[in-house]
Coordinates of C-alpha atoms in Angstrom, one line a residue:
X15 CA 0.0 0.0 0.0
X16 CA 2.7 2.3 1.1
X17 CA 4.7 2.2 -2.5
X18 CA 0.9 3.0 -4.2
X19 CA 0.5 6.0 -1.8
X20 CA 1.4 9.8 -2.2
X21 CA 4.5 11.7 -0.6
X22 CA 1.6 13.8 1.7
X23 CA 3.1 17.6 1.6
X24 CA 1.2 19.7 4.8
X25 CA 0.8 23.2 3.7
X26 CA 0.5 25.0 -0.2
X27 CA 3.3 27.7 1.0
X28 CA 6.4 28.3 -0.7
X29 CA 7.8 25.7 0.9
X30 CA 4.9 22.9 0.5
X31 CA 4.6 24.0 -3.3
X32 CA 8.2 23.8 -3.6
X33 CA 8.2 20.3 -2.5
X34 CA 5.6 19.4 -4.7
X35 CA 7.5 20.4 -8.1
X36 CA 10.5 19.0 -6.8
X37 CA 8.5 15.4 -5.8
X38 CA 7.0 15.6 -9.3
X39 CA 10.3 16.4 -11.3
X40 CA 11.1 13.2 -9.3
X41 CA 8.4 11.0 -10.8
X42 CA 6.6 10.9 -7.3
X43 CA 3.3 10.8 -6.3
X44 CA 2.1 14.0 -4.5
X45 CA -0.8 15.4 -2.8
X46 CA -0.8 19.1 -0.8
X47 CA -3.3 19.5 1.5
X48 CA -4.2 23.2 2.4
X49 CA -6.2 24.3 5.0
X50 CA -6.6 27.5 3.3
X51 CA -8.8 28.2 0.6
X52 CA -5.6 29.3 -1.8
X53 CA -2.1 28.5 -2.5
X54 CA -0.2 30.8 -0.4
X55 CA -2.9 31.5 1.9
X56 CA -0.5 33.0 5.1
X57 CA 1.3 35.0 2.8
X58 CA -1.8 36.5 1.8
X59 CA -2.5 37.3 5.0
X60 CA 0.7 39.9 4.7
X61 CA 0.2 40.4 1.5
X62 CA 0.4 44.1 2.1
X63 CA 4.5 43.7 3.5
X64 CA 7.4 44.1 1.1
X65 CA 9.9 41.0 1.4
X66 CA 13.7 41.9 1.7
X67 CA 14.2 39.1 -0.7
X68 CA 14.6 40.1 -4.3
X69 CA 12.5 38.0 -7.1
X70 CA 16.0 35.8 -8.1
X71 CA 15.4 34.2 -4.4
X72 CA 11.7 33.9 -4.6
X73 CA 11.4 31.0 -7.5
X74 CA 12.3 27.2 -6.6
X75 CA 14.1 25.9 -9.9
X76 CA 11.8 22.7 -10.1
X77 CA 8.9 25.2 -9.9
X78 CA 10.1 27.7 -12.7
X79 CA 10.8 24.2 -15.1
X80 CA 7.0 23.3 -14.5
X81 CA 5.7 26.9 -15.2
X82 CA 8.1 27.7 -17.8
X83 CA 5.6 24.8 -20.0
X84 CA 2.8 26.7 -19.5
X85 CA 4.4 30.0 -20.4
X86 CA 4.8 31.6 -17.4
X87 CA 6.8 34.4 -17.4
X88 CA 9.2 34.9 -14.2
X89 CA 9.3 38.1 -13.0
X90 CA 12.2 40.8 -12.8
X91 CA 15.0 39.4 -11.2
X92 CA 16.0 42.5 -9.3
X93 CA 12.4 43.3 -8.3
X94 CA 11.4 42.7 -4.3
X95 CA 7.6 41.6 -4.1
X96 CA 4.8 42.5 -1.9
X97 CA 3.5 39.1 0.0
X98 CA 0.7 39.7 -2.5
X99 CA 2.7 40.2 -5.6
X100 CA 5.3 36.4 -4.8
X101 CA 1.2 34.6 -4.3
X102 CA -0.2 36.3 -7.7
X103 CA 3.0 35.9 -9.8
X104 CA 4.1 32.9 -8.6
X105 CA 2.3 30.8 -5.9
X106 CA -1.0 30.7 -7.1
X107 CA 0.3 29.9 -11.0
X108 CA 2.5 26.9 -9.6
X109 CA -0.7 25.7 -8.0
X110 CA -2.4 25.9 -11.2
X111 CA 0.3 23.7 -13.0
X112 CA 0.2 21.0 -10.4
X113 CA -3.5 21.0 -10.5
X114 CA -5.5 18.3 -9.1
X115 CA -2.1 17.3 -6.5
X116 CA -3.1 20.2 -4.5
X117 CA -6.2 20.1 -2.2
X118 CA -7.9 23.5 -0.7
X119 CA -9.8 23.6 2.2
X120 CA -8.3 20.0 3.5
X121 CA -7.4 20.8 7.4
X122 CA -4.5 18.3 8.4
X123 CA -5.7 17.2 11.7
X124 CA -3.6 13.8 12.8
X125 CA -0.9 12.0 11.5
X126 CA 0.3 8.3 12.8
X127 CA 1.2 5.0 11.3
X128 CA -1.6 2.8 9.7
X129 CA -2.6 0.8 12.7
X130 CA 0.0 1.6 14.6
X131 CA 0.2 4.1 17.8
X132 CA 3.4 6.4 19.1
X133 CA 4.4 3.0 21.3
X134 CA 4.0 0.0 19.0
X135 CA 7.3 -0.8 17.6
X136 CA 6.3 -4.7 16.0
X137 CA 6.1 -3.9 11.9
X138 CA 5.8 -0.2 12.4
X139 CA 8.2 1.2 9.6
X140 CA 6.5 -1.8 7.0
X141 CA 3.2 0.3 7.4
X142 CA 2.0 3.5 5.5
X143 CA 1.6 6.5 7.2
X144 CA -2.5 7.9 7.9
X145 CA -2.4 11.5 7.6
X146 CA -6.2 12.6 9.2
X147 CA -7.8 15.4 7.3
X148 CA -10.7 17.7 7.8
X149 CA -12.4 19.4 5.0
X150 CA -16.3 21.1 4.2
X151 CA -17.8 17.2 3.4
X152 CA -16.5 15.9 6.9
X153 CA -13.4 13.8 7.7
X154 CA -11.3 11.4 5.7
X155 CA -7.6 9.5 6.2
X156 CA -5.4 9.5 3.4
X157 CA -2.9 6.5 3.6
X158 CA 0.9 8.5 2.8
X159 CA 4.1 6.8 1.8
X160 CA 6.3 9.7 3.4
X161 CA 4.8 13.0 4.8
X162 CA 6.8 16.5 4.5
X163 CA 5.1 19.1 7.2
X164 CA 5.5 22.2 5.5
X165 CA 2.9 24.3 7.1
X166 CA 4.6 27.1 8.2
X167 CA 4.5 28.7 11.7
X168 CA 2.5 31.1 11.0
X169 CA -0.8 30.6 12.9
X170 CA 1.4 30.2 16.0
X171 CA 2.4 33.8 17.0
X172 CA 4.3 34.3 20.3
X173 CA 2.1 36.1 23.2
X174 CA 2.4 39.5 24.5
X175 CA 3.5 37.7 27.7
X176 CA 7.3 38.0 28.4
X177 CA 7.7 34.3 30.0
X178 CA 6.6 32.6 26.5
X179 CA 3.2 32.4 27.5
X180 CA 0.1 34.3 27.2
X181 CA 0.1 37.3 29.5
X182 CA -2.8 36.8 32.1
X183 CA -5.6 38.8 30.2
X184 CA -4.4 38.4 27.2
X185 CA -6.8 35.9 26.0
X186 CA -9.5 38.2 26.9
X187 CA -8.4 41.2 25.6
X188 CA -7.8 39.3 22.3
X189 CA -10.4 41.7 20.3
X190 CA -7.7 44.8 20.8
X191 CA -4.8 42.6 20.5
X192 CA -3.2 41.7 16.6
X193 CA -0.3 39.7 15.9
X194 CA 0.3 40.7 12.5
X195 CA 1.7 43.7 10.9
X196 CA -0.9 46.5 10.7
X197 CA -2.5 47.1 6.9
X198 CA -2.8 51.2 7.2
X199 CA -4.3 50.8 3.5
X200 CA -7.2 48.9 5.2
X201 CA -9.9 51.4 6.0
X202 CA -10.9 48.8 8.9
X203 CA -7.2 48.5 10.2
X204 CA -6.9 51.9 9.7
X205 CA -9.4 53.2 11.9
X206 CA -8.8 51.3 15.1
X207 CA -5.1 53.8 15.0
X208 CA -5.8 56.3 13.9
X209 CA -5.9 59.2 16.5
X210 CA -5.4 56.7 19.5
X211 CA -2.2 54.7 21.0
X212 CA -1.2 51.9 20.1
X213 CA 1.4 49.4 22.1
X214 CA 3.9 47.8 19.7
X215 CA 5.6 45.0 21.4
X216 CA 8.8 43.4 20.0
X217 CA 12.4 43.9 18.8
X218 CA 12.7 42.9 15.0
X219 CA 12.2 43.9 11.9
X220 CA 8.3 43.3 12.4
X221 CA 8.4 46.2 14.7
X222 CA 10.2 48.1 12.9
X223 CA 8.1 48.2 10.2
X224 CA 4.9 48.7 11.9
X225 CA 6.5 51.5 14.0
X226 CA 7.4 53.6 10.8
X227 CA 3.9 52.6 9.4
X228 CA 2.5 54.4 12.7
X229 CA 4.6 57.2 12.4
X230 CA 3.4 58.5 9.0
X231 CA -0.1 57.6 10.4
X232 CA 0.8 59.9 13.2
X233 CA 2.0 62.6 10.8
X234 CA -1.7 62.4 8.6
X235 CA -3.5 62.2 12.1
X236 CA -2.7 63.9 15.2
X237 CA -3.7 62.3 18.3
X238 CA -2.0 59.0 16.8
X239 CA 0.8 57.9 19.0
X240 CA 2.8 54.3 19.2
X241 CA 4.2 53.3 22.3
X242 CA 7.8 51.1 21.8
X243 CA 7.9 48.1 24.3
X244 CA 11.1 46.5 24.7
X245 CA 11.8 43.5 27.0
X246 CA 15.5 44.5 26.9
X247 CA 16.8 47.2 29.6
X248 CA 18.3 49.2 26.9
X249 CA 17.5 49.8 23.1
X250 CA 20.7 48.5 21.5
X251 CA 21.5 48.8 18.4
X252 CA 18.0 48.7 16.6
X253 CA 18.1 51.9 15.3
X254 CA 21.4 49.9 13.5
X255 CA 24.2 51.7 11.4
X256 CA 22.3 53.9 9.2
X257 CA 24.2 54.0 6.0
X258 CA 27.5 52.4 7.7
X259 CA 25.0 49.6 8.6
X260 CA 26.1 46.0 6.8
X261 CA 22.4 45.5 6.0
X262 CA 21.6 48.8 4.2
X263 CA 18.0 47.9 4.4
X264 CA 18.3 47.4 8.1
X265 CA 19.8 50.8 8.7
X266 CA 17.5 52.8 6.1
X267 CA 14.8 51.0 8.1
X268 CA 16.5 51.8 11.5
X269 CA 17.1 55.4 10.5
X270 CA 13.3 55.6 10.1
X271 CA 12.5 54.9 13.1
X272 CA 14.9 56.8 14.8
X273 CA 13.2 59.9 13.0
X274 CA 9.5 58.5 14.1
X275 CA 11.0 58.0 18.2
X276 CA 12.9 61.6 18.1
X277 CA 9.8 63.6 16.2
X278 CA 7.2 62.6 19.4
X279 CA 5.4 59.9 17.2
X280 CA 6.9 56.7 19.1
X281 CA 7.3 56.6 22.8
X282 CA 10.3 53.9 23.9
X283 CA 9.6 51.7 27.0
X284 CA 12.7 49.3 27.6
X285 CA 13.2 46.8 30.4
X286 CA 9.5 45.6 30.5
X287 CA 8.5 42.4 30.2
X288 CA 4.4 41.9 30.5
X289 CA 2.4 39.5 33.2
X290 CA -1.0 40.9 32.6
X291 CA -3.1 43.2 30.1
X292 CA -6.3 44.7 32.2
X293 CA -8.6 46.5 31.2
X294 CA -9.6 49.8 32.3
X295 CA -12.5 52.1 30.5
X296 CA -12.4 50.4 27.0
X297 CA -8.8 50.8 27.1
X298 CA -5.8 48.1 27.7
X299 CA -2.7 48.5 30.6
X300 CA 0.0 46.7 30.3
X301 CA 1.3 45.3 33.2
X302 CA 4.8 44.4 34.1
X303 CA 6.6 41.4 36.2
X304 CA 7.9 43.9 38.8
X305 CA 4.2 45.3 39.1
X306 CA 4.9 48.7 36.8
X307 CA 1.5 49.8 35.0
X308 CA 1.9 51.7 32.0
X309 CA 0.2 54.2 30.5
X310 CA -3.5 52.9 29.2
X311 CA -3.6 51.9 25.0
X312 CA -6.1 51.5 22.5
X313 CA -4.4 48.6 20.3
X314 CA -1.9 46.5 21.3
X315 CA 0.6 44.8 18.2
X316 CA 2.7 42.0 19.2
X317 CA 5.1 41.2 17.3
X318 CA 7.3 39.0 19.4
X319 CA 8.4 35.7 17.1
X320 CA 6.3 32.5 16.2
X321 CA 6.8 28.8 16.9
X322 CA 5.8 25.8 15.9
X323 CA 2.4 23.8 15.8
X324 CA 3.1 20.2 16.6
X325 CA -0.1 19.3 18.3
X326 CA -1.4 17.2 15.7
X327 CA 2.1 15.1 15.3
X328 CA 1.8 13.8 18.8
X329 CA 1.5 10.0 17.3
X330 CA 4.3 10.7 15.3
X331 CA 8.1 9.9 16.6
X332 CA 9.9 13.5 16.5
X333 CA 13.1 14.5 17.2
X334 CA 13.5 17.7 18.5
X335 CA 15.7 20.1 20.3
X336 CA 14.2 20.9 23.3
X337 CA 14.7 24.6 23.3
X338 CA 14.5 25.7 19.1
X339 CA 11.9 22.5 18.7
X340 CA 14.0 21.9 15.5
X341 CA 15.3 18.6 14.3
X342 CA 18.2 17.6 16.8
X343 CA 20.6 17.5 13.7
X344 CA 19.7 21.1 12.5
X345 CA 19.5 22.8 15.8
X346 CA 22.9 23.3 16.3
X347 CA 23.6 24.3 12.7
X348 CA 20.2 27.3 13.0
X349 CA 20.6 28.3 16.8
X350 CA 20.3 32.0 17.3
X351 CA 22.9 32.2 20.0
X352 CA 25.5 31.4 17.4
X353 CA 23.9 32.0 13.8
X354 CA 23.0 35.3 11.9
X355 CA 21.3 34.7 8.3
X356 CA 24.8 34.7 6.5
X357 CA 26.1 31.8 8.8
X358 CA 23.3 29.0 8.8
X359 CA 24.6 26.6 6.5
X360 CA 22.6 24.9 3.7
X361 CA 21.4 21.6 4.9
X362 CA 18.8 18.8 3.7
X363 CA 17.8 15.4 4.4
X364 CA 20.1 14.3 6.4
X365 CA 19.7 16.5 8.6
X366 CA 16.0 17.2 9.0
X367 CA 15.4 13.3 9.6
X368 CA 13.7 12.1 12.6
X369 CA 13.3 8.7 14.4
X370 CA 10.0 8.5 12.1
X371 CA 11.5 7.4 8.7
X372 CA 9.7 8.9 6.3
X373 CA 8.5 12.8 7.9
X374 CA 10.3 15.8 7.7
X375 CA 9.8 18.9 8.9
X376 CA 10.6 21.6 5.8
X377 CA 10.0 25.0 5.3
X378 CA 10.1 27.8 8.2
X379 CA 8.2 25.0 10.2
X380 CA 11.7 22.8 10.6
X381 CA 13.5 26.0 12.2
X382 CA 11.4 25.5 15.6
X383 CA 11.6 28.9 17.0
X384 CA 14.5 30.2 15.8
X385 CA 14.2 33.2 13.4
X386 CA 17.0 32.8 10.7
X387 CA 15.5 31.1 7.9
X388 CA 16.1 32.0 4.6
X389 CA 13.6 31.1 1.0
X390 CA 16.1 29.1 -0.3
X391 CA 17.3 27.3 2.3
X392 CA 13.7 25.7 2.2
X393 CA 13.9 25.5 -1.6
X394 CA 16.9 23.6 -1.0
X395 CA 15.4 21.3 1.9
X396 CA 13.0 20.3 0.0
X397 CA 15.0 19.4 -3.0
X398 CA 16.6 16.9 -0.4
X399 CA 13.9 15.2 0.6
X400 CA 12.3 14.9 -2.7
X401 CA 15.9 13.0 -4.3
X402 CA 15.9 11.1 -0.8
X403 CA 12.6 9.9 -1.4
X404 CA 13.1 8.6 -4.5
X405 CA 16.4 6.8 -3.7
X406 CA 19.0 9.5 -4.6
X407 CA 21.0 9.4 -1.8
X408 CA 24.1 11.2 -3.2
X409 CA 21.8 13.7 -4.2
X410 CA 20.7 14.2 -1.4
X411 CA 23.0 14.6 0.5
X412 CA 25.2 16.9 -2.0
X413 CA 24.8 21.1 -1.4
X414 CA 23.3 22.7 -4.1
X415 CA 22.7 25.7 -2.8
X416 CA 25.9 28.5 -2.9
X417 CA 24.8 31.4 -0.2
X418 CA 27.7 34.6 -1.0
X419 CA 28.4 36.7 1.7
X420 CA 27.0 39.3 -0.2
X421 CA 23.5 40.0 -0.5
X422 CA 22.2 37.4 1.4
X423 CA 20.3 39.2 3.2
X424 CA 19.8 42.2 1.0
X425 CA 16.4 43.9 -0.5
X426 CA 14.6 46.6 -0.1
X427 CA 13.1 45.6 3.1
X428 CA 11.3 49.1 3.8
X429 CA 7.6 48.8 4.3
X430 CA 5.3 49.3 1.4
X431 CA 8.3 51.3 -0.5
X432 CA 8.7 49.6 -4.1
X433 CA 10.9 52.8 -5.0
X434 CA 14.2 51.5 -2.8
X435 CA 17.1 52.1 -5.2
X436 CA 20.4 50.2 -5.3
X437 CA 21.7 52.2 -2.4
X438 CA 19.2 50.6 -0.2
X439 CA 20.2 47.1 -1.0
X440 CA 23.0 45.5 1.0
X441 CA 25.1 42.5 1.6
X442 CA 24.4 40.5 4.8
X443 CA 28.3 40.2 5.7
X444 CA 30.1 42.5 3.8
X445 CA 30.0 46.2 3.0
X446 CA 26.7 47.8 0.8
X447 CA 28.2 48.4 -2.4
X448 CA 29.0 44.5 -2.8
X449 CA 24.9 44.3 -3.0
X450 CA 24.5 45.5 -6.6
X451 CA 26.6 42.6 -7.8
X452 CA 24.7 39.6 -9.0
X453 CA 24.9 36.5 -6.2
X454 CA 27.8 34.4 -6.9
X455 CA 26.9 30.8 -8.9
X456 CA 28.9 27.9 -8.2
X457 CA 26.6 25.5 -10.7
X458 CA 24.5 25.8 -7.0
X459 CA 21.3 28.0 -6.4
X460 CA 21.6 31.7 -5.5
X461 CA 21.0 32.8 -1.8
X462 CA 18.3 35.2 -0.4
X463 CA 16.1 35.8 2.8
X464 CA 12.7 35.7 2.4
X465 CA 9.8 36.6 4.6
X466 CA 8.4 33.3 3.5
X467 CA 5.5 31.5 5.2
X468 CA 5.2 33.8 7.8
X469 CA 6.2 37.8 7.1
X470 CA 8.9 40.3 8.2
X471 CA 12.2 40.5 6.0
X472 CA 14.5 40.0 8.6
X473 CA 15.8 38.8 12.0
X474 CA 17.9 41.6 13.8
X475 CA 16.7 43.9 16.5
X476 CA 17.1 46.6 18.9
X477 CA 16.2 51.3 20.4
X478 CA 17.3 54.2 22.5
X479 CA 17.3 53.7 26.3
X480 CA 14.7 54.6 28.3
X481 CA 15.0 52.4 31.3
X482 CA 15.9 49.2 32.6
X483 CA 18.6 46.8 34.1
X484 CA 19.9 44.4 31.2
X485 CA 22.8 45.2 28.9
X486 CA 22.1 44.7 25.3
X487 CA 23.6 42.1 23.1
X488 CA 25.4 43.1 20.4
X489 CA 23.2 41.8 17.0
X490 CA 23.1 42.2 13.3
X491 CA 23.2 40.2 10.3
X492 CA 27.2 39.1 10.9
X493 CA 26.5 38.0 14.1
X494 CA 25.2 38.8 18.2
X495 CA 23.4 36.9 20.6
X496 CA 19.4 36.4 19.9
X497 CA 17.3 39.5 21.2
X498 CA 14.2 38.3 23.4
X499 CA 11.8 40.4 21.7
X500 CA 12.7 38.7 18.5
X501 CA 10.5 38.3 15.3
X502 CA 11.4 35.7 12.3
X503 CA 12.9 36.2 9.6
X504 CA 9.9 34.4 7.5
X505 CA 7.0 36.0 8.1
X506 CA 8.6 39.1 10.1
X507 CA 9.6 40.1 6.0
X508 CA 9.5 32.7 7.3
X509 CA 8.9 28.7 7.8

C-alpha cells in the first residue's frame, strides 16, 4: 500500500509547493493538503508587506521548469515583491500547473502509522503513514508513503507575555490585540489607530516596520501615537548603522524609526516584560513582572516571534531540540545564540530526519523557534527530501545551494516602498556596495532571505534607552546573541 500512496506535503506555501514540483520532477506521487482556501494562503494574510528578498530568491528551480511549460513568465530578477505580488506571480500559477495534487480547504488534523500508535514498535516502519484530514464534506484519512510538514509557523504567534506564554488577560483582551503587521491601507485596520495609541511589542524587523507605518499615520492624524515596548533594559542597536549599517535595508529602516522616536510619534519603553493586560475604560494596561503599569492603549501589536504547531504530530516519533523544537541534527547548525542569516549553512535530508522514517519537517516550520530562515534554504530542503525519497541518496545529500556573503540578506526591506534604489540594498556580511553585484553561482542556487510563510524580512533587533537593568547584546546580520523580543525572519519580512 505504502509504495501505491502519495509523498503527503502539509501546507500550499512556498515551501509545500516547492516540495511538490521538486517530488513531481522526481516522478513521485504527490498530494498538498491546504487548510486555506488558496495557494499561499498565510502569505496572503501579509500580502500588504514588502519582502527583503529580491525576485531571483523567490522562484524554486523545479517550480520555474513546471511553469516555464505553461508560459509563465518569471518576474524581474531585481524586483522585491509585496507578499501579494510572490502569491499572484508565482504561488497561485505553480498551483495551477500542479493542478489536481493540490487540495484547498483540506485541514490536516492527525498523522500516525496505519494501525499503529506512538508506542508499538512490531512492523511499524512496513506500514504507510495515515495522515487525518478535515475538509467542508466531513473527515477522511489519506494513507501517505512519506509525509513533508511544510505548514509554516504562521498561525502560532508568540504572546504578548514576556515568560513565553500568554500574559494573564491576554486571551481576553484578544479583540484589541493583533499579531500581525498592521494594513494602514485597510480602511478597517486603519481606523482602530488612527488618532489613539497603540502598544507595539517586539524587537525585530516586524516592529520596525509597523513603527514607521504608525509614524506617517501619526503625521496624517494627530492624536495617533505608538508606544515602543522592549523586553531588553536598553535599546541597542535597533536603530542599526544607518548608511555604515552592513544590511543597508536594516539601517534605512533603522534610520526611520529613529526619525519617528525623536519627532514625538513613538514613545520607547525598555526593560518591560508583561504578566497581565487589564482593562480599564475600553482601554488596555500593560502590566509588568515587577508590578509597573503603563500608560492605558487603544491597540496592542505584538510582534514577538512565532513557533511551531506540533499538536497534531503527537503520534508521530519526532526528534526535536528541546529549546529551538527543531530537528536535533539542524539545531545546532540554526541556533540564534550562534547564527546570523549569513552563517546557517545549507542543509537537507540528512539533517532534517527524525526517528519516524519517512517525515520531515521543511519550510520555516523545521526552524522550531528560531528566526534565521532563509527562501532558499527551504527551496533547498525540499529538494533533499524529494531525491531522498526517490532513492537519490548522493543527491541528497550533495549542497546545491551557494549562499555569498554578499546579499544574502539584501532587499529593499522598507515597508510598502517599491521605490528603494540600489543604495538601499546590501550585503548580509560584507559592505553595501557589494549588494549591486549579481549573487555568486557555483553550478548551485543563489542565496536570499525571504519573509516566506510567515512575514517580516528580517531577524535583527534593537532602540534608544529609556529604562531598565539588562545590557544589550550586540546583534546584526554578521553575528550577536538572539534578542528576546525577537521576530522571524519568515513572516517578520518565514517557515
Amino acid at each position: 500500500m505504502a509504495e501505491e500512496s502519495p509523498v503527503v506535503v502539509i501546507g500550499a506555501g512556498p515551501a509545500g509547493l516547492a516540495a511538490a514540483a521538486e517530488l513531481v520532477a522526481r516522478g513521485l506521487p504527490v498530494l498538498v493538503l491546504e487548510k486555506g482556501d488558496r495557494a499561499g494562503a498565510a502569505v496572503s494574510e501579509w500580502g500588504h508587506v514588502r519582502l527583503f528578498s529580491m525576485w531571483r530568491d523567490l522562484v524554486d528551480p523545479a517550480a520555474e521548469k513546471l511553469l516555464a511549460a505553461t508560459g509563465w513568465r518569471r518576474p524581474d530578477d531585481g524586483g522585491y515583491p509585496t507578499g501579494r505580488e510572490w502569491v499572484d506571480a508565482y504561488l497561485a500559477p505553480l498551483a495551477g500547473v500542479l493542478g489536481d495534487r493540490v487540495r484547498f480547504g483540506a485541514e490536516v488534523r492527525g498523522v500516525s502509522r496505519l494501525g499503529r500508535d506512538r508506542l508499538v514498535d512490531a512492523g511499524r516502519g512496513e506500514q504507510p503513514f495515515t495522515v487525518r484530514v478535515r475538509t467542508g464534506a466531513g473527515e477522511e484519512r489519506i494513507p501517505a508513503r512519506a509525509v513533508v510538514d511544510a505548514s509554516g509557523t504562521w498561525n502560532a504567534p508568540n504572546p504578548v507575555g514576556g515568560d513565553g506564554l500568554p500574559a494573564l488577560g491576554e486571551e481576553a483582551a484578544a479583540e484589541r490585540i493583533s499579531y500581525r503587521i498592521p494594513d494602514l491601507a485597510d480602511p478597517a485596520v486603519r481606523a482602530r489607530h488612527v488618532g489613539r495609541t497603540t502598544a507595539v511589542v517586539g524587537r525585530g524587523h516586524s516592529a520596525l516596520t509597523a513603527l514607521v507605518a504608525l509614524a506617517s499615520l501619526a503625521q496624517e492624524s494627530p492624536g495617533t501615537k505608538a508606544v515602543w515596548v522592549l523586553r531588553r533594559g536598553e535599546v541597542g542597536d535597533a536603530f542599526g548603522g544607518g548608511a555604515a549599517d552592513q544590511l543597508a535595508a536594516r539601517g534605512a529602516l533603522g534610520q526611520r524609526a529613529r526619525t519617528a522616536v525623536e519627532a514625538g510619534h513613538v514613545e520607547v519603553v525598555t526593560g518591560f516584560r508583561t504578566a497581565e493586560v487589564r482593562s480599564a475604560d475600553d482601554r488596555l494596561v500593560l502590566v509588568g513582572e515587577s508590578g509597573r503599569a503603563l500608560d492605558p492603549v487603544d491597540e496592542v501589536v505584538a510582534l514577538t516571534g512565532f513557533r511551531p504547531d506540533l499538536s497534531f504530530l503527537s503520534e508521530i516519533r519526532l526528534g526535536l531540540d528541546p529549546a529551538l523544537q527543531a530537528p536535533v541534527e539542524l539545531a545546532p547548525l540554526i541556533d540564534p545564540n550562534q547564527h546570523s542569516c549569513g552563517t546557517v549553512y545549507p542543509h537537507g535530508a540528512a539533517e532534517l530526519s527524525h526517528p519516524e522514517p519517512g517525515f520531515f519537517l521543511a519550510g520555516m516550520k523545521s526552524y522550531g523557534r528560531a528566526p534565521t530562515f532563509l527562501a532558499l534554504t527551504g527551496y533547498e530542503q525540499v529538494r533533499s527530501i524529494a531525491a531522498h525519497l526517490a532513492g537519490d541518496h548522493e543527491s541528497a545529500a550533495r549542497v546545491e545551494l551557494v549562499l555569498p556573503e554578499t546579499g544574502v540578506c539584501g532587499g529593499a526591506g522598507l515597508f510598502d516602498d517599491p521605490t528603494a534604489t540600489k543604495a538601499d540594498a546590501g550585503g548580509c556580511c560584507g559592505p553595501a556596495e557589494a549588494a549591486e553585484e549579481p549573487a555568486v553561482e557555483q553550478g548551485g542556487r543563489r542565496g536570499g532571505l525571504s519573509g516566506a510563510e510567515t512575514p517580516v524580512p528580517s531577524l535583527r533587533r534593537g532602540l534608544l534607552p529609556v529604562t531598565g537593568t539588562e545590557a544589550a547584546a550586540p546583534a546584526g546580520c554578521c553575528g550577536g546573541a538572539p534578542s528576546p523580543d525577537a521576530g522571524t525572519a519568515e513572516p517578520a519580512p518565514a517557515p
